[in-house]
């Protein structure tokens, strides 16, 4: 068989296509890429800076944000070792404690003019590192594992990351609709995992990867669901941003459905693109 060289014009077109598809010429990786967007320059970062055994304390960016513990009688948070062992993580009430009504949730407080966790129509991502020290379960008193949330299910806008029964999932709701994407299996107890939720026009992608001892993820799994979400805005006053459980619009615990997270977490991030 004789192999004929491509005409000059065709060769030039092929070269243009190859060069034009390089990663350097894109605004970012495609939304269904094998790994999530970089965490560089996020709009919100919450890290645990206390040592294991101490009362939890936090570093927050931007500095005009604050965090407080919202707890029922007997509810408490603890500092435990994080993914690398060098930094801490916050441990939320156990299944047994939550079943007894001893819940505790973190609330992020932002100024009235803050746009944190209010992305509008922009592409955005949010997530955290988490660990289940023991198997999680549901009961009438403890019916979920909320990780990061703003807005309730019936609201026009909602951002939510959860791990009910140990299975990570993400819900994004806006003026054009809502999309929920869910992993296909529960996370095992013991290892640390990094979870990220990404919204672009027309789809939401969930990423999950095990965090190694150096604090990095070598391999990611991801799941994508398509559908419009549209503009995400919240009424004034904006609903509370909760970490580790559910809060009502006034910032208090939802006593009949706290969705208490029964595990440890750290390094909460959120950003827009």
mmCIF file of C-alpha atoms in Angstrom:
data_model
loop_
_atom_site.group_PDB
_atom_site.id
_atom_site.type_symbol
_atom_site.label_atom_id
_atom_site.label_comp_id
_atom_site.label_asym_id
_atom_site.label_seq_id
_atom_site.Cartn_x
_atom_site.Cartn_y
_atom_site.Cartn_z
ATOM 1 C CA UNK A 1 0.000 0.000 0.000
ATOM 2 C CA UNK A 2 1.302 3.419 -0.947
ATOM 3 C CA UNK A 3 1.051 6.089 1.766
ATOM 4 C CA UNK A 4 0.637 9.510 0.202
ATOM 5 C CA UNK A 5 1.651 12.617 2.132
ATOM 6 C CA UNK A 6 -1.125 15.004 3.100
ATOM 7 C CA UNK A 7 -1.471 18.099 0.952
ATOM 8 C CA UNK A 8 0.085 21.192 2.510
ATOM 9 C CA UNK A 9 -3.317 22.719 3.338
ATOM 10 C CA UNK A 10 -4.520 19.545 5.040
ATOM 11 C CA UNK A 11 -1.269 19.225 7.010
ATOM 12 C CA UNK A 12 -1.608 22.802 8.196
ATOM 13 C CA UNK A 13 -5.213 22.199 9.254
ATOM 14 C CA UNK A 14 -4.253 19.059 11.210
ATOM 15 C CA UNK A 15 -1.455 20.935 12.979
ATOM 16 C CA UNK A 16 -3.838 23.773 13.831
ATOM 17 C CA UNK A 17 -6.342 21.338 15.331
ATOM 18 C CA UNK A 18 -3.701 19.642 17.456
ATOM 19 C CA UNK A 19 -2.235 22.895 18.718
ATOM 20 C CA UNK A 20 -5.642 24.472 19.226
ATOM 21 C CA UNK A 21 -6.672 21.635 21.561
ATOM 22 C CA UNK A 22 -3.755 22.061 23.958
ATOM 23 C CA UNK A 23 -4.583 22.545 27.657
ATOM 24 C CA UNK A 24 -2.756 25.887 27.650
ATOM 25 C CA UNK A 25 -5.367 27.406 25.334
ATOM 26 C CA UNK A 26 -8.351 26.437 27.457
ATOM 27 C CA UNK A 27 -9.883 28.466 30.262
ATOM 28 C CA UNK A 28 -9.762 25.284 32.353
ATOM 29 C CA UNK A 29 -10.240 21.540 32.083
ATOM 30 C CA UNK A 30 -13.553 20.322 30.695
ATOM 31 C CA UNK A 31 -16.223 19.883 33.361
ATOM 32 C CA UNK A 32 -16.110 16.100 33.069
ATOM 33 C CA UNK A 33 -12.303 15.898 33.271
ATOM 34 C CA UNK A 34 -10.541 13.185 35.241
ATOM 35 C CA UNK A 35 -9.711 15.582 38.074
ATOM 36 C CA UNK A 36 -11.356 18.706 39.507
ATOM 37 C CA UNK A 37 -10.256 22.278 39.055
ATOM 38 C CA UNK A 38 -7.311 23.461 41.080
ATOM 39 C CA UNK A 39 -8.011 24.884 44.534
ATOM 40 C CA UNK A 40 -5.852 27.914 43.728
ATOM 41 C CA UNK A 41 -7.270 31.293 44.809
ATOM 42 C CA UNK A 42 -10.550 30.100 46.361
ATOM 43 C CA UNK A 43 -13.067 32.619 47.659
ATOM 44 C CA UNK A 44 -13.434 30.801 50.980
ATOM 45 C CA UNK A 45 -11.065 28.581 52.962
ATOM 46 C CA UNK A 46 -11.694 27.139 56.421
ATOM 47 C CA UNK A 47 -8.893 25.168 58.058
ATOM 48 C CA UNK A 48 -8.628 23.666 61.532
ATOM 49 C CA UNK A 49 -5.618 25.133 63.373
ATOM 50 C CA UNK A 50 -6.099 23.557 66.812
ATOM 51 C CA UNK A 51 -4.122 20.530 67.963
ATOM 52 C CA UNK A 52 -5.701 17.136 68.629
ATOM 53 C CA UNK A 53 -7.308 17.101 72.056
ATOM 54 C CA UNK A 54 -7.851 20.873 72.146
ATOM 55 C CA UNK A 55 -11.056 22.794 71.585
ATOM 56 C CA UNK A 56 -11.455 23.363 67.831
ATOM 57 C CA UNK A 57 -10.214 26.670 66.462
ATOM 58 C CA UNK A 58 -10.209 27.773 62.858
ATOM 59 C CA UNK A 59 -8.458 29.929 60.268
ATOM 60 C CA UNK A 60 -10.863 31.573 57.822
ATOM 61 C CA UNK A 61 -10.307 33.420 54.572
ATOM 62 C CA UNK A 62 -11.434 36.054 53.765
ATOM 63 C CA UNK A 63 -10.774 37.521 57.231
ATOM 64 C CA UNK A 64 -14.163 39.256 57.458
ATOM 65 C CA UNK A 65 -15.818 35.841 57.867
ATOM 66 C CA UNK A 66 -16.371 34.206 61.243
ATOM 67 C CA UNK A 67 -17.378 30.742 62.418
ATOM 68 C CA UNK A 68 -19.351 29.678 65.478
ATOM 69 C CA UNK A 69 -20.529 26.404 66.984
ATOM 70 C CA UNK A 70 -24.300 25.892 67.136
ATOM 71 C CA UNK A 71 -24.934 23.061 69.589
ATOM 72 C CA UNK A 72 -27.761 21.364 71.447
ATOM 73 C CA UNK A 73 -27.299 20.658 75.173
ATOM 74 C CA UNK A 74 -24.478 18.152 75.473
ATOM 75 C CA UNK A 75 -23.385 18.606 71.862
ATOM 76 C CA UNK A 76 -19.690 19.265 71.310
ATOM 77 C CA UNK A 77 -16.923 19.245 68.724
ATOM 78 C CA UNK A 78 -13.399 17.887 69.165
ATOM 79 C CA UNK A 79 -10.051 18.312 67.416
ATOM 80 C CA UNK A 80 -8.544 15.120 65.997
ATOM 81 C CA UNK A 81 -5.604 14.465 63.636
ATOM 82 C CA UNK A 82 -6.247 15.430 60.015
ATOM 83 C CA UNK A 83 -5.203 13.651 56.808
ATOM 84 C CA UNK A 84 -1.464 14.302 57.221
ATOM 85 C CA UNK A 85 -1.360 14.071 61.007
ATOM 86 C CA UNK A 86 0.399 17.453 61.114
ATOM 87 C CA UNK A 87 -2.788 19.517 61.077
ATOM 88 C CA UNK A 88 -6.029 19.008 62.908
ATOM 89 C CA UNK A 89 -9.583 18.244 61.855
ATOM 90 C CA UNK A 90 -12.890 18.773 63.623
ATOM 91 C CA UNK A 91 -14.762 15.686 64.823
ATOM 92 C CA UNK A 92 -18.544 15.999 64.954
ATOM 93 C CA UNK A 93 -20.866 14.067 67.308
ATOM 94 C CA UNK A 94 -21.013 10.300 66.877
ATOM 95 C CA UNK A 95 -24.077 8.364 65.773
ATOM 96 C CA UNK A 96 -24.811 7.509 69.406
ATOM 97 C CA UNK A 97 -24.487 11.132 70.557
ATOM 98 C CA UNK A 98 -26.672 12.410 67.742
ATOM 99 C CA UNK A 99 -29.324 9.775 68.444
ATOM 100 C CA UNK A 100 -29.469 11.232 71.958
ATOM 101 C CA UNK A 101 -29.996 14.739 70.547
ATOM 102 C CA UNK A 102 -26.477 15.972 71.369
ATOM 103 C CA UNK A 103 -25.886 17.624 67.992
ATOM 104 C CA UNK A 104 -23.335 20.283 67.041
ATOM 105 C CA UNK A 105 -22.909 22.152 63.735
ATOM 106 C CA UNK A 106 -20.588 24.894 62.469
ATOM 107 C CA UNK A 107 -22.087 28.120 61.142
ATOM 108 C CA UNK A 108 -20.117 30.466 58.880
ATOM 109 C CA UNK A 109 -21.067 34.108 59.419
ATOM 110 C CA UNK A 110 -20.508 36.538 56.536
ATOM 111 C CA UNK A 111 -21.127 40.290 56.215
ATOM 112 C CA UNK A 112 -24.437 41.311 54.639
ATOM 113 C CA UNK A 113 -22.698 42.371 51.415
ATOM 114 C CA UNK A 114 -20.611 39.185 51.107
ATOM 115 C CA UNK A 115 -20.981 37.071 47.951
ATOM 116 C CA UNK A 116 -19.382 33.997 49.516
ATOM 117 C CA UNK A 117 -21.359 30.878 48.561
ATOM 118 C CA UNK A 118 -23.640 32.993 46.375
ATOM 119 C CA UNK A 119 -22.228 32.312 42.889
ATOM 120 C CA UNK A 120 -25.001 33.780 40.731
ATOM 121 C CA UNK A 121 -24.529 32.423 37.201
ATOM 122 C CA UNK A 122 -20.768 31.757 37.501
ATOM 123 C CA UNK A 123 -19.102 28.352 37.316
ATOM 124 C CA UNK A 124 -18.014 27.324 40.815
ATOM 125 C CA UNK A 125 -16.752 24.512 43.015
ATOM 126 C CA UNK A 126 -16.889 23.642 46.702
ATOM 127 C CA UNK A 127 -15.772 20.795 48.910
ATOM 128 C CA UNK A 128 -13.752 19.524 51.860
ATOM 129 C CA UNK A 129 -11.725 16.625 53.264
ATOM 130 C CA UNK A 130 -13.611 14.080 55.373
ATOM 131 C CA UNK A 131 -13.239 10.854 57.291
ATOM 132 C CA UNK A 132 -15.713 8.404 58.787
ATOM 133 C CA UNK A 133 -14.063 6.982 61.943
ATOM 134 C CA UNK A 134 -17.007 4.591 62.319
ATOM 135 C CA UNK A 135 -19.869 3.399 60.177
ATOM 136 C CA UNK A 136 -22.602 6.006 59.878
ATOM 137 C CA UNK A 137 -26.291 5.221 60.003
ATOM 138 C CA UNK A 138 -29.657 6.939 60.043
ATOM 139 C CA UNK A 139 -32.403 7.064 62.641
ATOM 140 C CA UNK A 140 -35.424 9.199 63.427
ATOM 141 C CA UNK A 141 -33.127 11.469 65.445
ATOM 142 C CA UNK A 142 -30.197 11.450 62.994
ATOM 143 C CA UNK A 143 -31.358 11.099 59.402
ATOM 144 C CA UNK A 144 -28.431 12.256 57.273
ATOM 145 C CA UNK A 145 -24.817 13.377 57.026
ATOM 146 C CA UNK A 146 -24.719 16.955 55.754
ATOM 147 C CA UNK A 147 -21.240 18.264 55.000
ATOM 148 C CA UNK A 148 -21.649 21.786 53.595
ATOM 149 C CA UNK A 149 -24.922 23.536 52.885
ATOM 150 C CA UNK A 150 -26.505 26.870 52.099
ATOM 151 C CA UNK A 151 -30.250 27.001 51.523
ATOM 152 C CA UNK A 152 -32.883 24.378 52.277
ATOM 153 C CA UNK A 153 -34.490 21.890 49.895
ATOM 154 C CA UNK A 154 -37.567 23.998 49.170
ATOM 155 C CA UNK A 155 -35.612 27.209 48.548
ATOM 156 C CA UNK A 156 -35.051 28.604 45.059
ATOM 157 C CA UNK A 157 -31.296 28.415 45.606
ATOM 158 C CA UNK A 158 -29.299 25.681 47.333
ATOM 159 C CA UNK A 159 -25.720 24.411 47.457
ATOM 160 C CA UNK A 160 -25.381 21.130 49.326
ATOM 161 C CA UNK A 161 -22.739 18.456 49.825
ATOM 162 C CA UNK A 162 -23.675 15.422 51.886
ATOM 163 C CA UNK A 163 -22.676 11.815 52.564
ATOM 164 C CA UNK A 164 -25.861 10.087 53.707
ATOM 165 C CA UNK A 165 -25.154 6.449 54.631
ATOM 166 C CA UNK A 166 -21.542 7.244 53.715
ATOM 167 C CA UNK A 167 -22.358 7.922 50.033
ATOM 168 C CA UNK A 168 -21.208 11.387 48.832
ATOM 169 C CA UNK A 169 -23.652 13.447 46.796
ATOM 170 C CA UNK A 170 -24.065 17.035 45.686
ATOM 171 C CA UNK A 171 -27.155 19.135 44.949
ATOM 172 C CA UNK A 172 -27.184 22.489 43.180
ATOM 173 C CA UNK A 173 -30.465 24.369 42.738
ATOM 174 C CA UNK A 174 -31.093 27.692 41.014
ATOM 175 C CA UNK A 175 -33.767 29.622 39.179
ATOM 176 C CA UNK A 176 -33.657 27.222 36.181
ATOM 177 C CA UNK A 177 -33.858 23.936 38.073
ATOM 178 C CA UNK A 178 -31.885 21.580 40.281
ATOM 179 C CA UNK A 179 -29.320 18.841 39.657
ATOM 180 C CA UNK A 180 -28.234 16.113 42.077
ATOM 181 C CA UNK A 181 -25.217 13.901 41.417
ATOM 182 C CA UNK A 182 -24.327 10.924 43.600
ATOM 183 C CA UNK A 183 -21.396 8.539 43.982
ATOM 184 C CA UNK A 184 -22.041 4.860 43.362
ATOM 185 C CA UNK A 185 -20.764 3.500 46.690
ATOM 186 C CA UNK A 186 -20.278 4.380 50.341
ATOM 187 C CA UNK A 187 -16.899 5.549 51.594
ATOM 188 C CA UNK A 188 -15.076 3.077 53.836
ATOM 189 C CA UNK A 189 -14.298 3.973 57.430
ATOM 190 C CA UNK A 190 -10.747 4.993 58.276
ATOM 191 C CA UNK A 191 -9.195 6.676 55.197
ATOM 192 C CA UNK A 192 -9.482 10.387 54.451
ATOM 193 C CA UNK A 193 -11.216 11.492 51.258
ATOM 194 C CA UNK A 194 -11.323 14.769 49.334
ATOM 195 C CA UNK A 195 -14.742 15.608 47.898
ATOM 196 C CA UNK A 196 -15.418 18.341 45.338
ATOM 197 C CA UNK A 197 -18.626 19.486 43.648
ATOM 198 C CA UNK A 198 -18.355 21.494 40.410
ATOM 199 C CA UNK A 199 -21.105 23.387 38.595
ATOM 200 C CA UNK A 200 -20.779 24.524 34.994
ATOM 201 C CA UNK A 201 -23.456 25.556 32.513
ATOM 202 C CA UNK A 202 -25.632 22.509 32.025
ATOM 203 C CA UNK A 203 -24.078 20.012 34.417
ATOM 204 C CA UNK A 204 -22.824 19.221 37.916
ATOM 205 C CA UNK A 205 -19.845 16.925 38.579
ATOM 206 C CA UNK A 206 -18.873 15.204 41.829
ATOM 207 C CA UNK A 207 -15.234 14.206 42.446
ATOM 208 C CA UNK A 208 -13.983 11.883 45.200
ATOM 209 C CA UNK A 209 -10.387 10.866 45.863
ATOM 210 C CA UNK A 210 -8.494 9.289 48.758
ATOM 211 C CA UNK A 211 -6.043 11.654 50.476
ATOM 212 C CA UNK A 212 -2.587 10.177 51.061
ATOM 213 C CA UNK A 213 -0.216 10.897 53.954
ATOM 214 C CA UNK A 214 1.253 13.884 52.101
ATOM 215 C CA UNK A 215 -2.175 15.504 51.790
ATOM 216 C CA UNK A 216 -2.570 14.927 48.043
ATOM 217 C CA UNK A 217 -4.918 12.858 45.888
ATOM 218 C CA UNK A 218 -3.313 10.590 43.292
ATOM 219 C CA UNK A 219 -6.482 9.278 41.644
ATOM 220 C CA UNK A 220 -9.993 10.671 41.378
ATOM 221 C CA UNK A 221 -13.369 9.146 40.588
ATOM 222 C CA UNK A 222 -16.109 11.361 39.211
ATOM 223 C CA UNK A 223 -19.803 11.304 38.346
ATOM 224 C CA UNK A 224 -21.738 13.826 36.257
ATOM 225 C CA UNK A 225 -25.408 14.705 35.885
ATOM 226 C CA UNK A 226 -26.677 17.110 33.248
ATOM 227 C CA UNK A 227 -29.397 19.707 33.638
ATOM 228 C CA UNK A 228 -29.866 23.467 33.969
ATOM 229 C CA UNK A 229 -29.528 25.206 37.326
ATOM 230 C CA UNK A 230 -29.218 28.863 36.331
ATOM 231 C CA UNK A 231 -28.755 31.879 38.577
ATOM 232 C CA UNK A 232 -28.173 31.069 42.253
ATOM 233 C CA UNK A 233 -29.095 33.918 44.558
ATOM 234 C CA UNK A 234 -30.465 33.957 48.069
ATOM 235 C CA UNK A 235 -33.061 36.202 49.708
ATOM 236 C CA UNK A 236 -32.101 38.922 52.159
ATOM 237 C CA UNK A 237 -31.254 38.032 54.854
ATOM 238 C CA UNK A 238 -29.343 35.183 53.229
ATOM 239 C CA UNK A 239 -29.632 31.701 54.765
ATOM 240 C CA UNK A 240 -26.903 30.405 57.027
ATOM 241 C CA UNK A 241 -23.880 28.532 55.707
ATOM 242 C CA UNK A 242 -23.702 25.302 57.715
ATOM 243 C CA UNK A 243 -20.917 22.734 58.036
ATOM 244 C CA UNK A 244 -21.570 19.291 59.491
ATOM 245 C CA UNK A 245 -25.352 19.506 59.747
ATOM 246 C CA UNK A 246 -28.484 21.472 58.916
ATOM 247 C CA UNK A 247 -29.447 24.933 60.208
ATOM 248 C CA UNK A 248 -32.740 26.769 59.863
ATOM 249 C CA UNK A 249 -32.995 30.227 58.213
ATOM 250 C CA UNK A 250 -32.382 31.865 61.596
ATOM 251 C CA UNK A 251 -29.123 29.950 62.059
ATOM 252 C CA UNK A 252 -30.385 27.476 64.667
ATOM 253 C CA UNK A 253 -30.389 23.689 64.633
ATOM 254 C CA UNK A 254 -33.181 21.940 62.751
ATOM 255 C CA UNK A 255 -34.172 19.809 65.725
ATOM 256 C CA UNK A 256 -36.482 17.372 63.926
ATOM 257 C CA UNK A 257 -34.019 16.726 61.065
ATOM 258 C CA UNK A 258 -30.485 17.838 62.025
ATOM 259 C CA UNK A 259 -28.729 15.731 59.345
ATOM 260 C CA UNK A 260 -25.769 15.533 61.730
ATOM 261 C CA UNK A 261 -22.469 14.538 60.110
ATOM 262 C CA UNK A 262 -20.952 11.712 62.157
ATOM 263 C CA UNK A 263 -17.325 12.059 61.166
ATOM 264 C CA UNK A 264 -14.321 14.373 60.926
ATOM 265 C CA UNK A 265 -13.625 17.062 58.340
ATOM 266 C CA UNK A 266 -11.201 19.841 57.485
ATOM 267 C CA UNK A 267 -10.097 22.171 54.665
ATOM 268 C CA UNK A 268 -13.440 23.523 53.488
ATOM 269 C CA UNK A 269 -13.105 25.435 50.187
ATOM 270 C CA UNK A 270 -15.347 27.327 47.772
ATOM 271 C CA UNK A 271 -14.494 29.297 44.657
ATOM 272 C CA UNK A 272 -15.888 30.738 41.436
ATOM 273 C CA UNK A 273 -14.302 30.790 37.969
#
